[in-house]
CSV table of C-alpha atoms in Angstrom, one decimal:
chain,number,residue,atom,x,y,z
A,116,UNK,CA,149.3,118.8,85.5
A,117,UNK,CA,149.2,116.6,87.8
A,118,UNK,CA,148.4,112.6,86.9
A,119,UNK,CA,146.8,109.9,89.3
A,120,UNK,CA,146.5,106.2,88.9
A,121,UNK,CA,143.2,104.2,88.7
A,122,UNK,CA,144.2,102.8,92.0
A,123,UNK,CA,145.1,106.4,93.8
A,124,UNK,CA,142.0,107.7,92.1
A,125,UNK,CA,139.9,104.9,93.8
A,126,UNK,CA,141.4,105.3,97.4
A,127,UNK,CA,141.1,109.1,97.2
A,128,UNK,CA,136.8,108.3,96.5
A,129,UNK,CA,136.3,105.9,99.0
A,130,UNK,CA,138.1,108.2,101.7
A,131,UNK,CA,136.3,111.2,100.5
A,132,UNK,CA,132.9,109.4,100.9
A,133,UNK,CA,134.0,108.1,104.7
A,134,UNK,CA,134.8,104.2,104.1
A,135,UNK,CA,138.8,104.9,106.2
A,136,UNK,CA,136.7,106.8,108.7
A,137,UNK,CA,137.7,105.6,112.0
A,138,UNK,CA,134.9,103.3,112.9
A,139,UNK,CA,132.8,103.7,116.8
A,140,UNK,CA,131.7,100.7,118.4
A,141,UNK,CA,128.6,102.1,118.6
A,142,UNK,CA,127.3,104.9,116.3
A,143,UNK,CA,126.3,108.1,117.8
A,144,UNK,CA,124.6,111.1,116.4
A,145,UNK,CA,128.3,112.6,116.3
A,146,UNK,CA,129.1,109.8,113.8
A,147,UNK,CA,125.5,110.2,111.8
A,148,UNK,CA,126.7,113.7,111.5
A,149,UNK,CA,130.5,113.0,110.1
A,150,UNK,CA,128.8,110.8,108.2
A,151,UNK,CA,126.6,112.8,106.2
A,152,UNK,CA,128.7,115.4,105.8
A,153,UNK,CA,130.7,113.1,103.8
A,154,UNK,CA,127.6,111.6,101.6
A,155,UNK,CA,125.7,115.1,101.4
A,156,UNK,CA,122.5,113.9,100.7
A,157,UNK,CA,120.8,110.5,101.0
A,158,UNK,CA,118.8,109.2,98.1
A,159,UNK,CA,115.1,108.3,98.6
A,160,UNK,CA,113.5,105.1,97.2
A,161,UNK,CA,110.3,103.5,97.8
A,162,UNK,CA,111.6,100.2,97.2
A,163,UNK,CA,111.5,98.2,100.4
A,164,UNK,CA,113.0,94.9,99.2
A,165,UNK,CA,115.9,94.7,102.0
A,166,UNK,CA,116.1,98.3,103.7
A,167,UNK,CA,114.8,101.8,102.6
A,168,UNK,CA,117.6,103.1,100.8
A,169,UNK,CA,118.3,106.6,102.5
A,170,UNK,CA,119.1,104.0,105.8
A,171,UNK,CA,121.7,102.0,103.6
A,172,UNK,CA,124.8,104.4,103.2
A,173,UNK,CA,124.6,105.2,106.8
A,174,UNK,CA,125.3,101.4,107.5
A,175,UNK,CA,127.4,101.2,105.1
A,176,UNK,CA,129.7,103.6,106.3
A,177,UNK,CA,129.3,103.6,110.0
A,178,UNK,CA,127.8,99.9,110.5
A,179,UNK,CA,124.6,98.6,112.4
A,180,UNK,CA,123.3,101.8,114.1
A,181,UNK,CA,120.3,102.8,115.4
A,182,UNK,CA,118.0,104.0,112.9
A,183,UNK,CA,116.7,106.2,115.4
A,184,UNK,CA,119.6,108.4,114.9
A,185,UNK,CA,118.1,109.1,111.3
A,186,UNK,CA,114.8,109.9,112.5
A,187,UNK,CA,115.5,112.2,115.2
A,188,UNK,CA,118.0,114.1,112.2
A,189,UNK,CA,115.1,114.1,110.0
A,190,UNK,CA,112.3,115.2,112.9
A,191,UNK,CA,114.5,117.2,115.2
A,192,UNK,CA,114.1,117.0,119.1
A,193,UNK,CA,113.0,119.4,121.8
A,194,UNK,CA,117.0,120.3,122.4
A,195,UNK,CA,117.9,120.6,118.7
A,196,UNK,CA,115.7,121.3,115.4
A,197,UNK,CA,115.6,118.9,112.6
A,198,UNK,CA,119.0,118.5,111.0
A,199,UNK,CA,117.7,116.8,107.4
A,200,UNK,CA,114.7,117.6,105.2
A,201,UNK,CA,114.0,115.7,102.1
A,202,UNK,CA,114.0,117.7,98.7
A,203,UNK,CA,114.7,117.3,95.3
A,204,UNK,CA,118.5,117.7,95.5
A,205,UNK,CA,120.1,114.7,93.7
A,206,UNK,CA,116.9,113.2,93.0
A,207,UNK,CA,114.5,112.6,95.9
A,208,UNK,CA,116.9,113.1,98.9
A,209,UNK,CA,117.4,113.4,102.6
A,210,UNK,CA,119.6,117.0,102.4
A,211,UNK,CA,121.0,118.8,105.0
A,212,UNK,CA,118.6,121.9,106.0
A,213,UNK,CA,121.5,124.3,105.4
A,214,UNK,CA,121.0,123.2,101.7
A,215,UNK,CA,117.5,124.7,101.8
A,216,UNK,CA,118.5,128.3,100.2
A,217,UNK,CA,121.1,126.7,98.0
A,218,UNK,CA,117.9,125.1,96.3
A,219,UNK,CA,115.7,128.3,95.9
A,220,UNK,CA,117.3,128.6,92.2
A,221,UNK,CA,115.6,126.1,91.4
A,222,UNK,CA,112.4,126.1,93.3
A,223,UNK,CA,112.1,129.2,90.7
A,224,UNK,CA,113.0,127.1,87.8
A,225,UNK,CA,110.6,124.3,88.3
A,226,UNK,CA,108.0,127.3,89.0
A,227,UNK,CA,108.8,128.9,86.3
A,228,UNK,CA,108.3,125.4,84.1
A,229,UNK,CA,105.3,124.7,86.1
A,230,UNK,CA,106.5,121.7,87.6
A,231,UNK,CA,109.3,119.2,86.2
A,232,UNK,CA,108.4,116.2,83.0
A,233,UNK,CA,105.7,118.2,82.2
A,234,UNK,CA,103.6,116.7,84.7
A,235,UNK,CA,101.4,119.7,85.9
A,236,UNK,CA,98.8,120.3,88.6
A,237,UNK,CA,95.6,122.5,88.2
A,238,UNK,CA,96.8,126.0,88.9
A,239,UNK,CA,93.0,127.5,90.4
A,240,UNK,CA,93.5,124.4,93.1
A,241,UNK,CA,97.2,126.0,94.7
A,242,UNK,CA,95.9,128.3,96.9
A,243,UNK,CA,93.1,126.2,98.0
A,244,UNK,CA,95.5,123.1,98.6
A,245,UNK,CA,98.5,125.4,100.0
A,246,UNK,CA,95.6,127.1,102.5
A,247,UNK,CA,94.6,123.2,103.3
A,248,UNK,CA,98.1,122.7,104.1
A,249,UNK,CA,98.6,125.2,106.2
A,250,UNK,CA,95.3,125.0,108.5
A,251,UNK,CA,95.1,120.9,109.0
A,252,UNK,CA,99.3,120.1,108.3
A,253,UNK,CA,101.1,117.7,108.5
A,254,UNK,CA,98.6,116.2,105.6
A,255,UNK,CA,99.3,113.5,103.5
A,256,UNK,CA,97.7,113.9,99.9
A,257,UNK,CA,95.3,110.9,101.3
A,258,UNK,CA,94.1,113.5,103.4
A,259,UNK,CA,93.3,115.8,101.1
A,260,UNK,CA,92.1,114.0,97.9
A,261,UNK,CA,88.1,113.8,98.8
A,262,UNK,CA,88.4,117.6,98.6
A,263,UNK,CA,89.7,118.4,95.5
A,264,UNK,CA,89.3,114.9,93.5
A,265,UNK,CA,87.3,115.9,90.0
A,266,UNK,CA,86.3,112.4,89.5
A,267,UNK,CA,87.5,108.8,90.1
A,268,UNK,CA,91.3,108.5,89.6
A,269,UNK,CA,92.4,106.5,86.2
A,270,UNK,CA,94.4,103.0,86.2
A,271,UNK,CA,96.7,104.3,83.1
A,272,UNK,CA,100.1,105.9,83.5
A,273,UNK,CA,101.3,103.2,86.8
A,274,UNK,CA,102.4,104.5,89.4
A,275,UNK,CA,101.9,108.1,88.0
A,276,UNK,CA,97.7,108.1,88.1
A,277,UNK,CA,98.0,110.8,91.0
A,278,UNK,CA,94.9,112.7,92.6
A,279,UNK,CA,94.4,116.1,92.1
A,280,UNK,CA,95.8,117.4,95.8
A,281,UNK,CA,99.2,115.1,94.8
A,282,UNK,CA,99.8,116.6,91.5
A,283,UNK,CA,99.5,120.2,93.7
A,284,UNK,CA,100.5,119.1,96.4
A,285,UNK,CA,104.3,117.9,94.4
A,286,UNK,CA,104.3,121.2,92.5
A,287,UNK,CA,103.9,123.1,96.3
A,288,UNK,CA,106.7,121.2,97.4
A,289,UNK,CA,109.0,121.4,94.4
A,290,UNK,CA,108.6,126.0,94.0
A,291,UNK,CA,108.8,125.2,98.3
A,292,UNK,CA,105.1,126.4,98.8
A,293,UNK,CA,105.3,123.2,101.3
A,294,UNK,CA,108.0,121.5,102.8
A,295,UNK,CA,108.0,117.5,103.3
A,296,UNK,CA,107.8,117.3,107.0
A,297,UNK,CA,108.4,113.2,106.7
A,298,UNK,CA,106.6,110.1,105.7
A,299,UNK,CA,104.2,107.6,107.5
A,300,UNK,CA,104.1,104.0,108.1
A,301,UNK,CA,103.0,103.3,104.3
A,302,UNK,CA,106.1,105.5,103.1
A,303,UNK,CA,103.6,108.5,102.0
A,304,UNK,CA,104.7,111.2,101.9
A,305,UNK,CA,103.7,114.2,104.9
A,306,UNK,CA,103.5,117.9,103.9
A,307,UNK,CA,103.1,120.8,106.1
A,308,UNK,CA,103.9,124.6,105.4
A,309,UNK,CA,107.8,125.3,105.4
A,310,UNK,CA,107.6,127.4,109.0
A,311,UNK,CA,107.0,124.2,110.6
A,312,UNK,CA,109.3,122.3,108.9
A,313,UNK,CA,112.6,124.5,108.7
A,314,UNK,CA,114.4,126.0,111.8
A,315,UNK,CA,113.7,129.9,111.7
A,316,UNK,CA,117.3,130.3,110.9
A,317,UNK,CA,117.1,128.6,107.6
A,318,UNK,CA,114.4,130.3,106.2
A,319,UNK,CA,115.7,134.1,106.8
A,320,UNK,CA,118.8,132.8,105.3
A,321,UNK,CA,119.6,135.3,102.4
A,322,UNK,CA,119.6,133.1,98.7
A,323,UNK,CA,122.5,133.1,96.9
A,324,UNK,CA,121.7,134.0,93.2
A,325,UNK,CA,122.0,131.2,91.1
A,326,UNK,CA,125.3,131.2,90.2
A,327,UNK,CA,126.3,131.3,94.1
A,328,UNK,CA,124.4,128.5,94.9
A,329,UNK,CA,125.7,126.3,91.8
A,330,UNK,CA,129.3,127.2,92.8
A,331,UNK,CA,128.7,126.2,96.7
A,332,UNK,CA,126.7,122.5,95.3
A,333,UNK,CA,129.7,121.9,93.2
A,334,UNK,CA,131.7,123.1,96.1
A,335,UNK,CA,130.6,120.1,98.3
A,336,UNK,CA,130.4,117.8,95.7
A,337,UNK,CA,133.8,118.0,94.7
A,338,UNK,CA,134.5,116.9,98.6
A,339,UNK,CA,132.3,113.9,98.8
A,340,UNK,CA,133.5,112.7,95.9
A,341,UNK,CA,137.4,113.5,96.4
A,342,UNK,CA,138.4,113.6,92.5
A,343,UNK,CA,135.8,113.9,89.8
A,344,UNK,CA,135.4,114.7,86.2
A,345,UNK,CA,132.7,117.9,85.6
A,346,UNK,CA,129.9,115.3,84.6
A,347,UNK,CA,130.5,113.5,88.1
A,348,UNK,CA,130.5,117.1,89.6
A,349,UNK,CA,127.0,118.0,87.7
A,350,UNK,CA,125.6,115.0,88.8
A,351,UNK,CA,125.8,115.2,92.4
A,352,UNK,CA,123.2,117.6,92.7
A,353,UNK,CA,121.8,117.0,89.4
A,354,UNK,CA,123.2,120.5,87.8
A,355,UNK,CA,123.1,120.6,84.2
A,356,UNK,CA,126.4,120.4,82.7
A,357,UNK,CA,125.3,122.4,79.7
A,358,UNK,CA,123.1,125.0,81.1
A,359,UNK,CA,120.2,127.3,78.8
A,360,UNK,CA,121.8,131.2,77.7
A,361,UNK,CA,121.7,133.3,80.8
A,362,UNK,CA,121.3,130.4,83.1
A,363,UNK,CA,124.0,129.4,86.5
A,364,UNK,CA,127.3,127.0,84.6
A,365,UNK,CA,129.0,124.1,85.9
A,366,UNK,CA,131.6,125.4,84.1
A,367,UNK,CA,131.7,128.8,85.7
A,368,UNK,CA,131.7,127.1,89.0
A,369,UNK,CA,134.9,124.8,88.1
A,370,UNK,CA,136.7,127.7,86.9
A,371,UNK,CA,135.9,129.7,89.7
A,372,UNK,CA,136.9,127.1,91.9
A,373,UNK,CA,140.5,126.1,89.9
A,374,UNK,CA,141.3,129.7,90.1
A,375,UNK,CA,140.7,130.1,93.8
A,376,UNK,CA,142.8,126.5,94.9
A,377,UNK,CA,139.9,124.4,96.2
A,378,UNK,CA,140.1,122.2,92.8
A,379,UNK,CA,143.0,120.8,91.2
A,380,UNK,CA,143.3,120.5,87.6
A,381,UNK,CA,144.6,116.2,87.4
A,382,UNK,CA,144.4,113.2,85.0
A,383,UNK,CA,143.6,110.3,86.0
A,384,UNK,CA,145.0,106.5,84.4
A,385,UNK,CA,142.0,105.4,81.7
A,386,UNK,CA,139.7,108.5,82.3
A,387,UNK,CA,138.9,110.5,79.2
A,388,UNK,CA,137.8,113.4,80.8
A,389,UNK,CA,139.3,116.0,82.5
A,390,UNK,CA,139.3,115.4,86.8
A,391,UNK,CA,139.4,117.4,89.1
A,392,UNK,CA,141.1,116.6,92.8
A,393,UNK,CA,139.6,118.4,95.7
A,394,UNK,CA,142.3,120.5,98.1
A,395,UNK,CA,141.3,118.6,101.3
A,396,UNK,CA,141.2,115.3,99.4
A,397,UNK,CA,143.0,112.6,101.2
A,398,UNK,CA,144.9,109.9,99.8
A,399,UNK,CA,144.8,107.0,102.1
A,400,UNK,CA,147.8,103.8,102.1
A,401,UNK,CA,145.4,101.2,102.4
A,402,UNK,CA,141.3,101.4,102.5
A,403,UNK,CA,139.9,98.0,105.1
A,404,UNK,CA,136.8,98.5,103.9
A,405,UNK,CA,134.3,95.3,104.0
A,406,UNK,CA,130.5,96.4,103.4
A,407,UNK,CA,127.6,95.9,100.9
A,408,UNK,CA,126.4,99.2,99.2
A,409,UNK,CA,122.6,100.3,98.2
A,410,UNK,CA,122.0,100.1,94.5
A,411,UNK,CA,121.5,104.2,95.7
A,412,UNK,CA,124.6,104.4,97.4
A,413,UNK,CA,126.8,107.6,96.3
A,414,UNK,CA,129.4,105.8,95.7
A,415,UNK,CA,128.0,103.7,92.7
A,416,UNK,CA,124.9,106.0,92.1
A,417,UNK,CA,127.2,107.5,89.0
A,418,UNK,CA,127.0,104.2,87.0
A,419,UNK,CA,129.8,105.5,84.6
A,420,UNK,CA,132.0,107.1,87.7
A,421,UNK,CA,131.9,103.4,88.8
A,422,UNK,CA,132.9,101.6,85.7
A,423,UNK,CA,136.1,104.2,85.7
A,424,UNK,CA,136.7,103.8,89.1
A,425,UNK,CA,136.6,99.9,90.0
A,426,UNK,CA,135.8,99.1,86.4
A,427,UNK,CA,132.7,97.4,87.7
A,428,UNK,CA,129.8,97.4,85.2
A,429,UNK,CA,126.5,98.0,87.4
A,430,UNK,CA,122.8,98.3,86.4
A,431,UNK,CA,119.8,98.1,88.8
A,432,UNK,CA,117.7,95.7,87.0
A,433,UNK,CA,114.0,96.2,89.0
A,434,UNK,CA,112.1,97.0,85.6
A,435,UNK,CA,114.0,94.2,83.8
A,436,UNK,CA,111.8,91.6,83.3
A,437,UNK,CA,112.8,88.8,85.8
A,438,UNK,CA,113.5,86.2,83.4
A,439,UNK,CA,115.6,89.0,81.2
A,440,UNK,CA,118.1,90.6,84.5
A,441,UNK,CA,121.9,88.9,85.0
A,442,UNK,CA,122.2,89.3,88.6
A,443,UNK,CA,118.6,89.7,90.3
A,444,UNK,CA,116.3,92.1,91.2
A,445,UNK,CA,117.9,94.5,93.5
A,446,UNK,CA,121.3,93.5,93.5
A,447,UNK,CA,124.6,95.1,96.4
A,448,UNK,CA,127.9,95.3,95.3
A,449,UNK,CA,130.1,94.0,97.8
A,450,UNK,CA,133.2,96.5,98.5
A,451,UNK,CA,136.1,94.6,99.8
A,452,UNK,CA,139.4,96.8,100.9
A,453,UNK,CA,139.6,99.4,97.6
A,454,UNK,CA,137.7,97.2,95.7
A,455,UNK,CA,134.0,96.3,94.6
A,456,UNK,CA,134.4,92.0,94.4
A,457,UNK,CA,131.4,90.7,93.8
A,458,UNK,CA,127.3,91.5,94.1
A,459,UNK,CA,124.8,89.5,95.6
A,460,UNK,CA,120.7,89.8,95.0
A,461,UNK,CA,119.8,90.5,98.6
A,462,UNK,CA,115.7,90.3,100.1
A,463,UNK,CA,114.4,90.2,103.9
A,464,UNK,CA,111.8,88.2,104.4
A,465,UNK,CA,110.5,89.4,107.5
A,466,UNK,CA,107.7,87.3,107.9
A,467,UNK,CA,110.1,84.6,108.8
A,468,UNK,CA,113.0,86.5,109.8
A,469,UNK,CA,115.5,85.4,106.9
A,470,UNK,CA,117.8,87.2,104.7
A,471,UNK,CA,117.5,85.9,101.6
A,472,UNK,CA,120.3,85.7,99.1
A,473,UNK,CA,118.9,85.0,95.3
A,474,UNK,CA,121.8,85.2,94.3
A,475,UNK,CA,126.3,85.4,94.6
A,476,UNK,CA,128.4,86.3,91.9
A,477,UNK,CA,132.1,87.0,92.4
A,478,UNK,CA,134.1,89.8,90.2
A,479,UNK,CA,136.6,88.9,88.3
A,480,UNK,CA,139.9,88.5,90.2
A,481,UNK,CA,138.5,88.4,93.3
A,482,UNK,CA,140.6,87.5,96.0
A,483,UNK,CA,140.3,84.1,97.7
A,484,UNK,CA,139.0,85.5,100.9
A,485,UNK,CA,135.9,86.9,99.1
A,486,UNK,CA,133.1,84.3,100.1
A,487,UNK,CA,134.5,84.5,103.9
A,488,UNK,CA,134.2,88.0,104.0
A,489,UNK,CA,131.3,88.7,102.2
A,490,UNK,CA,129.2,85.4,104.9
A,491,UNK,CA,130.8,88.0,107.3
A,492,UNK,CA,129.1,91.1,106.1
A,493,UNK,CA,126.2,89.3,105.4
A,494,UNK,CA,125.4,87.8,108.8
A,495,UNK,CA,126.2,91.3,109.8
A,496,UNK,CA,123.7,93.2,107.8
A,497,UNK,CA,121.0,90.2,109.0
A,498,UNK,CA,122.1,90.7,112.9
A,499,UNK,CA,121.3,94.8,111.5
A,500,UNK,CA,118.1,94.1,110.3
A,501,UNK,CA,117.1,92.2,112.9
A,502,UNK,CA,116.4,88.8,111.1
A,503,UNK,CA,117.8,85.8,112.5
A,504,UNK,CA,119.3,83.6,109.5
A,505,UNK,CA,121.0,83.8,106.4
A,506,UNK,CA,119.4,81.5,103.1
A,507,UNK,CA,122.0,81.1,100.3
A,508,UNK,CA,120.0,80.3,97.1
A,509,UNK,CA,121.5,78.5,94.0
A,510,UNK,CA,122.1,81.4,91.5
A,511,UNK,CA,125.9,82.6,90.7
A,512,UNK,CA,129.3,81.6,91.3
A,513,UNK,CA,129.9,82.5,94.8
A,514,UNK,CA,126.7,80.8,96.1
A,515,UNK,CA,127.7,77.3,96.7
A,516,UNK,CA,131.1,78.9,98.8
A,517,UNK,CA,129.2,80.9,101.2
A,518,UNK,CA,127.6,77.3,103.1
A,519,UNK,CA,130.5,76.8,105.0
A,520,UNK,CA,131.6,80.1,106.0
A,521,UNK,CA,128.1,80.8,106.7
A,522,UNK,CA,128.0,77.6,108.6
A,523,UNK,CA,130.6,78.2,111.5
């Protein structure tokens, strides 16, 4: 069997998710496509504290781009259909359309459940809703909730005291009844019928039975992450690891894909569990990486994957009680090279066109060059987000060494 180190295991992940890509001067939809082909999908979170977090690993990896490029891959143009379509693939995700079929497994799970955490919609209201859909789509559940509210909506259950077209309207989308076509300007979500949404192509594609389509998902998460235990291969696409009697296996997939060459059985320095490295997996001599990463990023979205891989100890604290969290409310690590350095607690305030920093905090042994590059990174994400200064606050170790770098 072959054996890696911690430090091989690292490189091989960071070049698997596109940090030693060759970077352009100026992204084009070329690189947006490279791109995602390394990430796969691209998580989807409401919070809008610094960026929208499907926008974040594109920077990340390619630097400030255009966000248009994301928008024209999620809408499509009059030369080319829409490239991305958001689904439930690792959780609420930008995937690409191809994916579409690979998901039909488990459209008929979640139909068969009647909906996922046992949150379910009124079952005489589907076809009325789906019908709604399809004669006035794109809809937003706004749109609809006048004709099929039952009553005034409650104040219990925060953020969960949906209408009655949401709750149908999310049980559409998840057995793919609907299709999310995008969102508006308050981040709502925008529903239409799947023949509007999906090029013809993708919708006459044959499905794979389950087993098929769990073997392809592990399949391409295997190469965007590089190496990877079987939990960090589940995960990806959120496949159980332990799967029900009679229902699509991981484990079947792994095996299917060790006996045919694409994975490698390996061991990696301090990892408990077996890995698994990837045929095309590259092993890069040095990694020049200097970037901060979304609390959603791939890369760290697998909190245990990133405590064995840069033994870096990460946990979003947003429903921590503020005067309860370590590092801050929505917190970046900062990766440096082949290494994750230090985290700052980042927020725009747009009103007056500064980046806030709440907060520094070095790893430990970070290097000496640390607060220079990360005042770097950071005046480069502001120039990105268009705001036009920097504001270094008092909290954590590195915060008093970014003035001067900052500074000049």
């Amino acid at each position: 069997m072959d054996q890696l180190t911690q430090l091989q295991a690292r490189r091989i992940a960071l070049a698997a998710q596109g940090f030693t890509d060759r970077p352009h001067a100026t992204p084009t939809m070329a690189t947006f496509d490279r791109t995602v082909a390394r990430t796969g999908v691209l998580q989807v979170d409401s919070v809008n504290v610094l960026q929208r977090a499907h926008f974040m690993p594109l920077y990340s990896r390619m630097g400030p781009y255009d966000v248009d490029l994301l928008r024209r891959a999620q809408h499509g143009t009059p030369r080319r259909p829409r490239r991305l379509v958001e689904y439930w693939a690792h959780v609420q995700a930008l995937m690409p359309v191809e994916l579409w079929p690979l998901m039909r497994h488990r459209m008929e799970k979640y139909r068969g459940e009647r909906g996922k955490w046992g949150f379910t919609a009124d079952a005489s209201l589907e076809p009325q809703v789906l019908a709604a859909v399809r004669d006035r789509g794109p809809v937003t559940a706004r749109d609809l909730e006048d004709d099929f509210s039952t009553g005034p909506r409650t104040k219990q259950h925060w953020g969960w005291n949906w209408s009655e077209a949401r709750k149908v309207l999310d049980y559409l989308y998840l057995v793919g009844d609907v299709a999310v076509a995008g969102r508006n300007s308050q981040f709502e979500v925008v529903y239409d019928v799947p023949e509007r949404v999906l090029p013809a192509s993708v919708l006459a594609a044959p499905t794979p039975t389950p087993q098929e389509a769990v073997t392809e998902l592990v399949r391409r998460a295997a190469r965007s992450h590089g190496v990877a235990s079987g939990p960090c291969l589940a995960d990806y696409y959120r496949l159980r690891l332990q799967p029900t009697p009679g229902t699509a296996s991981v484990k079947v997939a792994i095996d299917e894909l060790v006996e045919s060459g694409e994975l490698t059985p390996v061991a990696v320095q301090g990892w408990k569990r077996q890995a698994y490295l990837h045929r095309d997996a590259r092993l890069p001599r040095r990694v020049g990486a200097r970037t901060l990463l979304s609390p959603f990023d791939p890369l760290v979205w697998e909190r245990a994957r990133a405590e064995a891989l840069f033994d870096f100890f990460y946990r979003i604290e947003i429903y921590v009680p503020a005067e309860k969290r370590v590092h801050g409310y929505y917190v970046l690590p900062f990766l440096l090279g082949d290494r994750l350095v230090g985290r700052v607690d980042l927020k725009a305030d747009r009103a007056t066109g500064r980046l806030l920093v709440q907060g520094a905090f070095a790893e430990p042994g970070a290097p000496p060059e640390t607060p220079h590059e990360l005042a770097g990174e950071l005046r480069r994400m502001a120039d990105w987000l268009g705001l036009d200064d920097v504001v270094v606050g008092e909290r954590g170790d590195l915060s008093h060494a970014l003035g001067d770098p900052l500074a000049r």
